[in-house]
Tab-separated table of C-alpha atoms and ligand atoms in Angstrom:
chain	number	residue	atom	x	y	z
I	1	MET	CA	0.000	0.000	0.000
I	2	GLY	CA	2.263	2.901	1.034
I	3	GLY	CA	2.754	6.151	-0.845
I	4	VAL	CA	1.894	6.680	-4.482
I	5	ASN	CA	5.462	6.856	-5.705
I	6	ASP	CA	7.015	4.186	-3.573
I	7	ASP	CA	9.302	1.608	-5.122
I	8	SER	CA	7.029	-1.375	-4.673
I	9	ARG	CA	4.420	0.276	-6.831
I	10	ILE	CA	6.891	0.949	-9.643
I	11	ARG	CA	8.173	-2.627	-9.465
I	12	ARG	CA	4.629	-3.942	-9.678
I	13	ASN	CA	4.072	-2.204	-13.004
I	14	PRO	CA	7.253	-3.136	-14.932
I	15	LEU	CA	5.642	-2.699	-18.361
I	16	ALA	CA	4.736	0.903	-17.589
I	17	ALA	CA	1.199	-0.008	-18.620
I	18	PRO	CA	-1.631	2.392	-17.874
I	19	VAL	CA	-2.711	2.908	-14.288
I	20	VAL	CA	-6.420	3.550	-13.915
I	21	ALA	CA	-7.479	4.962	-10.548
I	22	MET	CA	-10.962	3.935	-9.470
I	23	ILE	CA	-12.696	5.665	-6.594
I	24	GLY	CA	-14.417	3.023	-4.464
I	25	GLY	CA	-13.298	-0.491	-3.631
I	26	GLY	CA	-16.556	-2.389	-4.084
I	27	GLN	CA	-17.449	-5.297	-6.342
I	28	LEU	CA	-17.525	-3.134	-9.475
I	29	ALA	CA	-13.886	-2.173	-8.897
I	30	ARG	CA	-13.071	-5.802	-8.087
I	31	MET	CA	-14.487	-6.971	-11.420
I	32	THR	CA	-12.882	-4.070	-13.301
I	33	HIS	CA	-9.577	-5.247	-11.844
I	34	GLN	CA	-10.107	-8.639	-13.499
I	35	SER	CA	-10.276	-6.919	-16.871
I	36	ALA	CA	-7.309	-4.679	-16.058
I	37	VAL	CA	-5.252	-7.818	-15.381
I	38	ALA	CA	-6.100	-9.200	-18.817
I	39	LEU	CA	-5.233	-5.916	-20.537
I	40	GLY	CA	-1.904	-5.702	-18.707
I	41	GLN	CA	-3.022	-2.621	-16.818
I	42	THR	CA	-3.101	-1.753	-13.146
I	43	LEU	CA	-6.281	-0.746	-11.401
I	44	ARG	CA	-5.523	1.392	-8.387
I	45	VAL	CA	-8.447	1.669	-6.004
I	46	LEU	CA	-9.329	4.180	-3.351
I	47	ALA	CA	-10.937	1.920	-0.766
I	48	ALA	CA	-12.353	2.753	2.628
I	49	ASP	CA	-11.060	-0.503	4.106
I	50	PRO	CA	-8.317	-2.998	3.187
I	51	LEU	CA	-10.958	-5.731	3.195
I	52	ASP	CA	-13.180	-4.021	0.618
I	53	PRO	CA	-13.866	-6.358	-2.352
I	54	ALA	CA	-11.378	-4.684	-4.719
I	55	ALA	CA	-8.770	-3.909	-2.057
I	56	GLN	CA	-8.477	-7.673	-1.458
I	57	VAL	CA	-7.347	-8.315	-5.017
I	58	THR	CA	-5.472	-5.388	-6.559
I	59	PRO	CA	-1.911	-4.716	-5.423
I	60	ASP	CA	-2.372	-0.957	-5.758
I	61	VAL	CA	-4.606	0.323	-2.976
I	62	VAL	CA	-4.963	3.727	-1.383
I	63	ILE	CA	-6.944	3.601	1.839
I	64	GLY	CA	-9.151	6.611	2.396
I	65	ALA	CA	-12.588	8.124	2.053
I	66	HIS	CA	-14.141	9.092	-1.284
I	67	ASP	CA	-15.202	12.461	0.154
I	68	ASP	CA	-11.739	13.340	1.470
I	69	PRO	CA	-10.072	15.586	-1.137
I	70	ASP	CA	-6.575	14.530	-0.036
I	71	ALA	CA	-7.380	10.835	-0.340
I	72	VAL	CA	-8.951	11.266	-3.784
I	73	ARG	CA	-5.950	13.325	-4.918
I	74	ALA	CA	-3.534	10.685	-3.601
I	75	ALA	CA	-5.396	8.029	-5.596
I	76	ALA	CA	-5.225	10.140	-8.763
I	77	GLU	CA	-1.539	11.008	-8.456
I	78	GLY	CA	0.499	9.484	-11.273
I	79	ALA	CA	-2.523	7.627	-12.696
I	80	ASP	CA	-3.396	7.960	-16.389
I	81	VAL	CA	-7.059	8.484	-15.663
I	82	MET	CA	-9.448	8.544	-12.735
I	83	THR	CA	-12.867	6.884	-12.746
I	84	PHE	CA	-15.499	5.542	-10.337
I	85	ASP	CA	-17.159	2.472	-8.898
I	86	HIS	CA	-19.893	4.646	-7.370
I	87	GLU	CA	-21.147	8.168	-7.928
I	88	HIS	CA	-20.789	9.613	-4.444
I	89	VAL	CA	-17.634	11.738	-4.824
I	90	PRO	CA	-18.551	15.388	-4.134
I	91	PRO	CA	-18.486	17.337	-7.448
I	92	GLN	CA	-16.190	20.072	-6.113
I	93	ILE	CA	-13.405	17.552	-5.448
I	94	LEU	CA	-13.621	16.425	-9.066
I	95	LEU	CA	-13.758	19.969	-10.451
I	96	ASP	CA	-10.603	20.823	-8.486
I	97	LEU	CA	-8.838	17.723	-9.807
I	98	GLU	CA	-9.863	18.520	-13.373
I	99	ALA	CA	-8.558	22.071	-12.929
I	100	SER	CA	-5.202	20.637	-11.863
I	101	GLY	CA	-5.005	18.520	-15.014
I	102	VAL	CA	-6.272	15.105	-13.869
I	103	ALA	CA	-8.233	13.198	-16.525
I	104	VAL	CA	-11.500	12.509	-14.675
I	105	ARG	CA	-13.803	10.218	-16.660
I	106	PRO	CA	-16.680	10.745	-16.724
I	107	ARG	CA	-16.111	14.448	-16.102
I	108	ALA	CA	-17.814	16.125	-13.136
I	109	SER	CA	-20.165	17.961	-15.521
I	110	ALA	CA	-21.391	14.606	-16.915
I	111	LEU	CA	-21.354	12.668	-13.638
I	112	ILE	CA	-23.675	15.185	-11.982
I	113	HIS	CA	-26.517	13.632	-14.011
I	114	ALA	CA	-25.940	10.322	-12.255
I	115	GLN	CA	-25.501	12.011	-8.871
I	116	ASP	CA	-28.566	14.206	-8.833
I	117	LYS	CA	-31.887	12.848	-10.091
I	118	LEU	CA	-33.383	16.321	-10.412
I	119	VAL	CA	-30.479	17.615	-12.527
I	120	MET	CA	-30.815	14.441	-14.626
I	121	ARG	CA	-34.587	14.829	-15.081
I	122	ARG	CA	-34.176	18.466	-16.113
I	123	ALA	CA	-31.448	17.637	-18.643
I	124	LEU	CA	-33.508	14.805	-20.104
I	125	ALA	CA	-36.591	17.032	-20.332
I	126	GLU	CA	-34.512	19.621	-22.177
I	127	ILE	CA	-33.474	17.181	-24.884
I	128	GLY	CA	-36.918	15.646	-25.170
I	129	ALA	CA	-36.049	12.183	-23.823
I	130	PRO	CA	-39.117	10.250	-22.639
I	131	ILE	CA	-39.445	10.675	-18.844
I	132	PRO	CA	-42.259	10.628	-16.277
I	133	PRO	CA	-43.724	13.971	-15.141
I	134	PHE	CA	-41.634	15.281	-12.212
I	135	ALA	CA	-41.213	18.253	-9.896
I	136	GLY	CA	-38.603	19.599	-7.518
I	137	VAL	CA	-39.747	19.523	-3.888
I	138	ASP	CA	-38.653	22.428	-1.718
I	139	SER	CA	-41.693	22.464	0.549
I	140	VAL	CA	-44.658	20.368	1.633
I	141	GLU	CA	-46.750	22.680	-0.519
I	142	ASP	CA	-44.823	21.449	-3.608
I	143	VAL	CA	-45.756	17.858	-2.698
I	144	ARG	CA	-49.403	18.795	-2.235
I	145	ARG	CA	-49.547	20.459	-5.647
I	146	PHE	CA	-47.831	17.587	-7.474
I	147	HIS	CA	-49.927	14.976	-5.634
I	148	ASP	CA	-53.019	16.798	-6.823
I	149	GLU	CA	-51.757	17.088	-10.420
I	150	GLN	CA	-50.977	13.356	-10.534
I	151	ASP	CA	-54.206	12.185	-8.847
I	152	GLY	CA	-52.195	10.898	-5.920
I	153	ARG	CA	-50.032	8.486	-7.931
I	154	ILE	CA	-46.598	9.768	-6.993
I	155	VAL	CA	-43.154	8.609	-5.942
I	156	LEU	CA	-40.922	10.683	-3.682
I	157	LYS	CA	-37.168	10.439	-4.112
I	158	SER	CA	-34.142	11.945	-2.514
I	159	ALA	CA	-32.433	13.699	-5.410
I	160	ARG	CA	-28.986	12.651	-4.200
I	161	GLY	CA	-27.311	9.790	-2.389
I	162	GLY	CA	-29.889	7.006	-2.899
I	163	TYR	CA	-29.102	3.528	-4.236
I	164	ASP	CA	-30.716	0.085	-4.319
I	165	GLY	CA	-34.107	1.657	-3.599
I	166	ARG	CA	-32.887	3.592	-0.547
I	167	GLY	CA	-34.178	7.122	-0.891
I	168	VAL	CA	-37.330	6.063	-2.823
I	169	TRP	CA	-40.761	6.284	-1.166
I	170	MET	CA	-44.149	5.228	-2.536
I	171	PRO	CA	-46.658	7.101	-0.350
I	172	ASP	CA	-50.221	5.733	-0.300
I	173	SER	CA	-51.865	8.964	0.807
I	174	LEU	CA	-51.305	12.707	0.772
I	175	GLU	CA	-50.729	12.633	4.537
I	176	GLU	CA	-47.974	10.046	4.143
I	177	ALA	CA	-46.392	12.011	1.298
I	178	GLU	CA	-46.422	15.201	3.365
I	179	ARG	CA	-44.939	13.424	6.371
I	180	ILE	CA	-42.101	11.890	4.329
I	181	ALA	CA	-41.351	15.181	2.583
I	182	SER	CA	-41.327	17.240	5.768
I	183	GLU	CA	-39.132	14.705	7.595
I	184	GLN	CA	-36.635	14.500	4.758
I	185	LEU	CA	-36.568	18.230	4.038
I	186	ALA	CA	-36.027	18.906	7.753
I	187	ALA	CA	-33.052	16.508	7.640
I	188	GLY	CA	-31.614	18.518	4.740
I	189	VAL	CA	-32.307	15.847	2.067
I	190	PRO	CA	-32.880	17.387	-1.392
I	191	MET	CA	-36.185	15.962	-2.604
I	192	MET	CA	-38.109	15.490	-5.829
I	193	ALA	CA	-41.406	13.934	-6.809
I	194	GLU	CA	-42.402	12.092	-9.944
I	195	ALA	CA	-45.438	10.350	-11.337
I	196	ARG	CA	-45.813	6.718	-10.296
I	197	VAL	CA	-45.416	4.892	-13.581
I	198	PRO	CA	-47.660	1.841	-14.232
I	199	TRP	CA	-44.765	0.021	-15.863
I	200	THR	CA	-45.064	-3.490	-17.207
I	201	ARG	CA	-41.400	-4.341	-16.681
I	202	GLU	CA	-38.044	-2.669	-16.158
I	203	LEU	CA	-35.347	-2.546	-18.824
I	204	SER	CA	-31.754	-1.400	-18.948
I	205	ALA	CA	-29.665	-0.240	-21.898
I	206	MET	CA	-25.904	-0.274	-21.374
I	207	VAL	CA	-23.742	1.855	-23.610
I	208	ALA	CA	-20.119	2.930	-23.691
I	209	ARG	CA	-18.590	6.099	-25.058
I	210	SER	CA	-14.960	7.120	-25.426
I	211	PRO	CA	-13.540	10.666	-25.311
I	212	PHE	CA	-12.898	10.286	-29.059
I	213	GLY	CA	-16.655	9.905	-29.407
I	214	GLN	CA	-16.925	6.229	-30.324
I	215	GLY	CA	-20.066	4.607	-28.983
I	216	ALA	CA	-21.033	0.978	-28.356
I	217	VAL	CA	-24.249	-0.586	-27.143
I	218	TRP	CA	-25.137	-4.016	-25.735
I	219	PRO	CA	-28.493	-5.716	-26.172
I	220	VAL	CA	-31.260	-4.179	-24.031
I	221	VAL	CA	-31.939	-6.324	-20.955
I	222	GLU	CA	-34.928	-6.927	-18.705
I	223	THR	CA	-34.246	-6.372	-15.011
I	224	VAL	CA	-36.243	-7.702	-12.084
I	225	GLN	CA	-35.975	-5.839	-8.768
I	226	ARG	CA	-36.886	-7.272	-5.374
I	227	ASP	CA	-37.058	-4.945	-2.371
I	228	GLY	CA	-35.501	-2.225	-4.527
I	229	ILE	CA	-32.487	-4.419	-5.396
I	230	CYS	CA	-31.756	-5.853	-8.829
I	231	ALA	CA	-32.313	-9.608	-8.466
I	232	VAL	CA	-32.279	-10.860	-12.059
I	233	ALA	CA	-31.234	-9.563	-15.490
I	234	ILE	CA	-32.287	-11.293	-18.702
I	235	ALA	CA	-30.263	-10.521	-21.819
I	236	PRO	CA	-31.738	-9.787	-24.271
I	237	ALA	CA	-35.111	-8.627	-22.886
I	238	PRO	CA	-37.484	-11.324	-24.176
I	239	GLY	CA	-40.116	-10.258	-26.675
I	240	LEU	CA	-38.926	-6.659	-26.973
I	241	PRO	CA	-40.109	-5.457	-30.390
I	242	ASP	CA	-37.193	-4.676	-32.724
I	243	ASP	CA	-38.272	-1.089	-33.351
I	244	LEU	CA	-38.531	-0.366	-29.630
I	245	ARG	CA	-35.171	-2.040	-28.954
I	246	SER	CA	-33.389	0.061	-31.528
I	247	ALA	CA	-35.171	3.223	-30.348
I	248	VAL	CA	-34.027	2.504	-26.775
I	249	GLN	CA	-30.447	1.868	-27.906
I	250	ALA	CA	-30.437	5.040	-30.000
I	251	THR	CA	-31.782	7.057	-27.049
I	252	ALA	CA	-29.081	5.663	-24.741
I	253	LEU	CA	-26.319	6.488	-27.233
I	254	ARG	CA	-27.763	9.949	-27.819
I	255	LEU	CA	-27.860	10.598	-24.063
I	256	ALA	CA	-24.242	9.483	-23.705
I	257	GLU	CA	-23.217	11.880	-26.423
I	258	HIS	CA	-25.359	14.763	-25.250
I	259	LEU	CA	-24.185	14.465	-21.644
I	260	ASP	CA	-20.565	13.929	-22.795
I	261	VAL	CA	-20.300	10.622	-20.940
I	262	THR	CA	-16.986	8.765	-21.033
I	263	GLY	CA	-16.932	5.165	-19.867
I	264	VAL	CA	-19.959	2.922	-19.608
I	265	MET	CA	-23.434	4.128	-18.733
I	266	ALA	CA	-26.567	2.216	-17.774
I	267	VAL	CA	-29.870	3.766	-18.760
I	268	GLU	CA	-32.592	2.235	-16.576
I	269	LEU	CA	-36.023	2.364	-18.171
I	270	PHE	CA	-39.650	1.533	-17.522
I	271	GLU	CA	-41.528	-0.308	-20.263
I	272	VAL	CA	-45.056	1.047	-20.461
I	273	VAL	CA	-48.114	0.494	-22.623
I	274	GLY	CA	-48.883	3.635	-24.586
I	275	SER	CA	-52.355	5.056	-25.186
I	276	ASP	CA	-52.289	3.303	-28.593
I	277	GLY	CA	-51.773	-0.042	-26.834
I	278	ARG	CA	-48.206	-0.338	-28.103
I	279	PRO	CA	-45.209	-0.698	-25.773
I	280	GLY	CA	-43.036	2.337	-25.122
I	281	VAL	CA	-40.424	3.380	-22.579
I	282	LEU	CA	-39.661	6.088	-20.045
I	283	VAL	CA	-36.155	6.751	-18.703
I	284	ASN	CA	-35.833	6.218	-14.949
I	285	GLU	CA	-32.169	6.451	-13.964
I	286	LEU	CA	-28.643	6.867	-15.262
I	287	ALA	CA	-25.543	5.212	-13.817
I	288	MET	CA	-22.168	6.288	-15.223
I	289	ARG	CA	-20.117	3.257	-14.256
I	290	PRO	CA	-20.385	-0.500	-14.634
I	291	HIS	CA	-23.832	-1.524	-13.440
I	292	ASN	CA	-25.589	-4.572	-12.033
I	293	SER	CA	-27.680	-4.843	-15.202
I	294	GLY	CA	-24.428	-5.346	-17.152
I	295	HIS	CA	-22.959	-8.195	-15.080
I	296	TRP	CA	-24.229	-10.712	-17.638
I	297	THR	CA	-21.647	-9.339	-20.115
I	298	MET	CA	-18.808	-10.988	-18.141
I	299	ASP	CA	-19.765	-14.310	-19.701
I	300	GLY	CA	-22.492	-13.442	-22.207
I	301	ALA	CA	-20.833	-10.816	-24.400
I	302	THR	CA	-17.615	-10.630	-26.407
I	303	THR	CA	-16.527	-7.597	-24.367
I	304	SER	CA	-17.641	-7.239	-20.766
I	305	GLN	CA	-18.815	-3.927	-19.366
I	306	PHE	CA	-15.706	-3.873	-17.152
I	307	GLU	CA	-13.240	-4.238	-20.016
I	308	GLN	CA	-15.269	-1.744	-22.037
I	309	HIS	CA	-15.186	0.781	-19.222
I	310	LEU	CA	-11.377	0.586	-19.119
I	311	ARG	CA	-11.137	0.849	-22.901
I	312	ALA	CA	-13.496	3.822	-22.928
I	313	VAL	CA	-11.901	5.852	-20.130
I	314	LEU	CA	-8.450	5.254	-21.679
I	315	ASP	CA	-9.773	6.266	-25.120
I	316	TYR	CA	-8.949	2.919	-26.727
I	317	PRO	CA	-11.084	1.601	-29.572
I	318	LEU	CA	-14.148	-0.038	-28.015
I	319	GLY	CA	-14.710	-3.796	-28.012
I	320	SER	CA	-17.380	-5.844	-29.745
I	321	THR	CA	-20.610	-6.120	-27.766
I	322	VAL	CA	-21.859	-9.167	-29.693
I	323	PRO	CA	-23.430	-11.754	-27.344
I	324	THR	CA	-21.742	-15.136	-26.962
I	325	ALA	CA	-25.069	-16.961	-26.403
I	326	PRO	CA	-28.649	-16.414	-27.564
I	327	LEU	CA	-29.663	-15.672	-23.958
I	328	THR	CA	-27.837	-15.013	-20.692
I	329	VAL	CA	-29.544	-14.793	-17.315
I	330	MET	CA	-27.803	-13.148	-14.368
I	331	ALA	CA	-29.088	-13.755	-10.846
I	332	ASN	CA	-27.700	-11.880	-7.856
I	333	VAL	CA	-26.576	-13.777	-4.781
I	334	LEU	CA	-28.130	-11.810	-1.923
I	335	GLY	CA	-27.247	-12.582	1.689
I	336	ALA	CA	-29.826	-14.866	3.360
I	337	PRO	CA	-31.755	-13.836	6.498
I	338	GLU	CA	-29.628	-16.369	8.380
I	339	THR	CA	-26.134	-17.152	7.181
I	340	PRO	CA	-25.969	-20.890	6.425
I	341	GLU	CA	-23.606	-23.092	8.380
I	342	MET	CA	-22.221	-24.619	5.188
I	343	SER	CA	-19.193	-22.647	4.015
I	344	MET	CA	-19.496	-20.652	0.794
I	345	ASP	CA	-16.759	-22.761	-0.702
I	346	GLU	CA	-18.736	-25.937	-0.083
I	347	ARG	CA	-21.803	-24.291	-1.603
I	348	VAL	CA	-19.789	-23.442	-4.714
I	349	HIS	CA	-18.627	-27.047	-4.840
I	350	HIS	CA	-22.210	-28.384	-4.735
I	351	LEU	CA	-23.356	-25.857	-7.317
I	352	ALA	CA	-20.577	-26.907	-9.660
I	353	ALA	CA	-21.739	-30.498	-9.344
I	354	ARG	CA	-25.358	-29.744	-10.187
I	355	PHE	CA	-24.933	-26.975	-12.772
I	356	PRO	CA	-21.502	-27.252	-14.414
I	357	HIS	CA	-22.362	-24.433	-16.840
I	358	ALA	CA	-23.275	-21.848	-14.165
I	359	LYS	CA	-20.620	-19.118	-13.932
I	360	VAL	CA	-20.062	-17.917	-10.357
I	361	HIS	CA	-18.757	-14.468	-9.452
I	362	LEU	CA	-18.217	-13.838	-5.736
I	363	TYR	CA	-17.281	-10.473	-4.293
I	364	GLY	CA	-15.332	-11.460	-1.160
I	365	LYS	CA	-17.955	-9.867	1.098
I	366	SER	CA	-19.244	-11.144	4.416
I	367	GLU	CA	-22.823	-12.397	4.341
I	368	ARG	CA	-25.599	-10.162	5.591
I	369	ARG	CA	-29.309	-10.241	4.849
I	370	GLY	CA	-30.060	-8.693	1.438
I	371	ARG	CA	-26.417	-7.758	0.767
I	372	LYS	CA	-25.122	-8.286	-2.779
I	373	ILE	CA	-22.376	-10.866	-2.270
I	374	GLY	CA	-22.070	-12.258	-5.785
I	375	HIS	CA	-23.904	-13.215	-8.933
I	376	VAL	CA	-24.346	-16.196	-11.222
I	377	ASN	CA	-24.498	-16.063	-15.015
I	378	VAL	CA	-26.175	-18.865	-16.930
I	379	LEU	CA	-25.790	-18.958	-20.719
I	380	ALA	CA	-28.361	-20.687	-22.897
I	381	ASP	CA	-27.397	-23.378	-25.383
I	382	PRO	CA	-26.831	-22.131	-28.968
I	383	GLY	CA	-30.202	-23.243	-30.373
I	384	LEU	CA	-32.386	-21.466	-27.802
I	385	ASP	CA	-35.082	-19.053	-28.961
I	386	PRO	CA	-34.811	-15.959	-26.711
I	387	ASN	CA	-38.412	-15.035	-27.465
I	388	ASP	CA	-39.838	-18.401	-26.374
I	389	ALA	CA	-41.175	-17.797	-22.869
I	390	ASP	CA	-40.805	-21.422	-21.731
I	391	GLN	CA	-37.218	-21.710	-22.906
I	392	VAL	CA	-36.324	-18.402	-21.252
I	393	ALA	CA	-38.045	-19.495	-18.036
I	394	ALA	CA	-35.984	-22.702	-17.957
I	395	VAL	CA	-32.670	-20.795	-18.157
I	396	ARG	CA	-33.881	-18.247	-15.629
I	397	ALA	CA	-34.923	-21.032	-13.251
I	398	VAL	CA	-31.385	-22.442	-13.271
I	399	ALA	CA	-29.845	-19.022	-12.592
I	400	GLU	CA	-32.261	-18.343	-9.747
I	401	LEU	CA	-31.858	-21.817	-8.248
I	402	ALA	CA	-28.084	-21.377	-8.367
I	403	ALA	CA	-28.139	-17.918	-6.754
I	404	HIS	CA	-30.603	-19.045	-4.065
I	405	TRP	CA	-28.446	-22.087	-3.338
I	406	LEU	CA	-25.330	-19.926	-2.932
I	407	SER	CA	-27.057	-17.577	-0.507
I	408	HIS	CA	-29.208	-20.060	1.460
I	409	ALA	CA	-27.477	-23.455	1.023
I	410	GLN	CA	-30.941	-24.756	0.127
I	411	TRP	CA	-32.212	-25.941	-3.225
I	412	ALA	CA	-35.479	-24.063	-3.696
I	413	ASP	CA	-36.873	-26.916	-5.805
I	414	GLY	CA	-36.057	-29.526	-3.167
I	415	TRP	CA	-33.264	-31.125	-5.212
I	416	ASP	CA	-31.615	-33.961	-3.322
I	417	PRO	CA	-27.872	-34.098	-4.088
I	418	HIS	CA	-27.700	-37.773	-3.109
I	419	THR	CA	-30.491	-39.118	-5.291
I	420	GLY	CA	-30.382	-36.308	-7.856
I	421	ALA	CA	-34.170	-36.069	-7.692
I	422	PRO	CA	-36.301	-33.051	-6.861
I	423	VAL	CA	-38.400	-33.683	-3.737
I	424	GLY	CA	-40.984	-31.734	-1.786
I	425	ASP	CA	-42.732	-28.542	-2.786
I	426	PHE	CA	-41.309	-25.864	-5.003
I	427	GLU	CA	-40.883	-22.720	-2.981
I	428	ARG	CA	-39.881	-20.411	-5.771
Y	1	ADP	P1	-32.273	3.834	-6.955
Y	1	ADP	O1	-31.477	5.040	-7.243
Y	1	ADP	O2	-32.295	3.470	-5.511
Y	1	ADP	O3	-31.985	2.672	-7.854
Y	1	ADP	P2	-34.676	4.278	-8.548
Y	1	ADP	O4	-35.062	5.669	-8.864
Y	1	ADP	O5	-34.076	3.478	-9.637
Y	1	ADP	O6	-33.771	4.284	-7.246
Y	1	ADP	O7	-35.938	3.499	-8.005
Y	1	ADP	C1	-35.858	2.186	-7.455
Y	1	ADP	C2	-37.039	1.362	-7.934
Y	1	ADP	O8	-38.273	1.980	-7.545
Y	1	ADP	C3	-37.130	1.243	-9.457
Y	1	ADP	O9	-36.317	0.207	-9.939
Y	1	ADP	C4	-38.613	0.966	-9.647
Y	1	ADP	O10	-38.909	-0.389	-9.391
Y	1	ADP	C5	-39.255	1.830	-8.579
Y	1	ADP	N1	-39.592	3.173	-9.100
Y	1	ADP	C6	-38.773	4.247	-9.129
Y	1	ADP	N2	-39.368	5.304	-9.699
Y	1	ADP	C7	-40.603	4.915	-10.041
Y	1	ADP	C8	-41.715	5.558	-10.670
Y	1	ADP	N3	-41.676	6.842	-11.042
Y	1	ADP	N4	-42.831	4.818	-10.879
Y	1	ADP	C9	-42.910	3.519	-10.510
Y	1	ADP	N5	-41.903	2.862	-9.910
Y	1	ADP	C10	-40.756	3.534	-9.657
C-alpha cells in the first residue's frame, strides 16, 4: 500500500502499462480489476477498508474516504485516468482535480446527471427524452400540488445519495407524502417527486462512449428488482419489439453523447403500454459506471462492461458487444436472512456439481441479509429461442436456483444431491 510513488508500486508495473485509478473499492472495482489484469493494466483503487472487495485483489490500494479531497488526490496522483465504482464523490473535489489537469472520466459535468436525479430529469426534459412527469420539492406545498396534479399516484425520491431503492418512497396517501417530505426536508435531504409509472417491466440499456466519441451498445436487458435491489437480469429482454429495442439503444447512445459521458453508462427504463396499446419506454435512472444490469456481459458478451469501461476511459477503440449466447440470465446472490452453516466454498462445490455451466462471481464480502455478495451467469445453449417464454423461463430457473443455493445453502426446488431427484414442494 504505502505512498503513491514508492518503489514497490513501480516494481509492480514493470511494463509501464496504464494505471487507472478507481474511486471506491466495491465489487464493481473488483471486477474491473479482473479486466485490467487481462489488458496488462493496473487498477488502483481508493478503498475505505483494506478488506473491501477490490482492495483484497489489486496490489495498488490507497486507503481513504471518497469524500476526502486529499485521499482522492492521492489516488489520482500518477494515474493515467481517474474513474469511479460509485457516484458519491462530491463534485467540487472532481472539479478541483480537473482544474489541476487530472483526466477525470466521466467528467464532473457529466457525472452530476448520475448524482442528482433532479439535474438528470431536467437535462432529459430539455433534450426531449421520454421521462415521467416530475417536480422539484422544496416544501410540503410542492408535494401537495404535485400529488393533486398526478391524482395521488406519486413517488418521492431523494435527489442525491440514494441507491438500491434507498431514498425512494411510494406514499399511499397525501398525509404520508407530506410526512415523508417534511421529515426529509427537515433533515436537509434534497427531494423530488415524480409520477408513479404503471410500468409493465423494467429494462436497462448499457452503452459505452470514449472521449474520441466512439459509442457501443449491448443488447437491451430486462431487469427484475426485489425490495428495490436488482435480483435478475435477462439478456436480451425477451419479446422486446425490434423497433422499440433500436429506439431505446439510439436514445441511450444519444444521451451518452449529449451528456458527454466517457466510460460505460446504464440507462434504466420503464416499459409502459402507450395510449395506442403499443409498448413504449420512459427513462428512470442513469448510472455512469459499470452496473448490475451489465454483469451478464462478463460471460455473455464478447466484451464485458468492465473491459469496455477501461477501454473507454483510456480512449482505446471499443470492443465488440456481440453476445456469446442467444440468452444469458444473471441472478444476484443476496445474503440470506440467516447465514448458512455450510461454508461458501462448499456451496460453490455443490453448485458446480449440479450446474456445471453456471458461472459464479463472488465479491469477497461477508454475508448479511439482502447484501449483494455475488452473482451467477447462466448462458443458454446455442439453439435457444430468446423469445420463447418457456425456454427463457428454464434458463432463468437455473440461474435463480443457483443464486438461491449460494445464498441459502438450500435448493429451492427440493433437489436432493444424493439421489439427484427433486423432492418436496417448489418454494420459488
Ligand atoms: P435507486 O437510485 O435506488 O436505484 P430508482 O429511482 O431506480 O432508485 O428506483 C428504485 C425502484 O423503484 C425502481 O427500480 C422501480 O422499481 C421503482 N420506481 C422508481 N421510480 C418509479 C416511478 N416513477 N414509478 C414507478 N416505480 C418507480
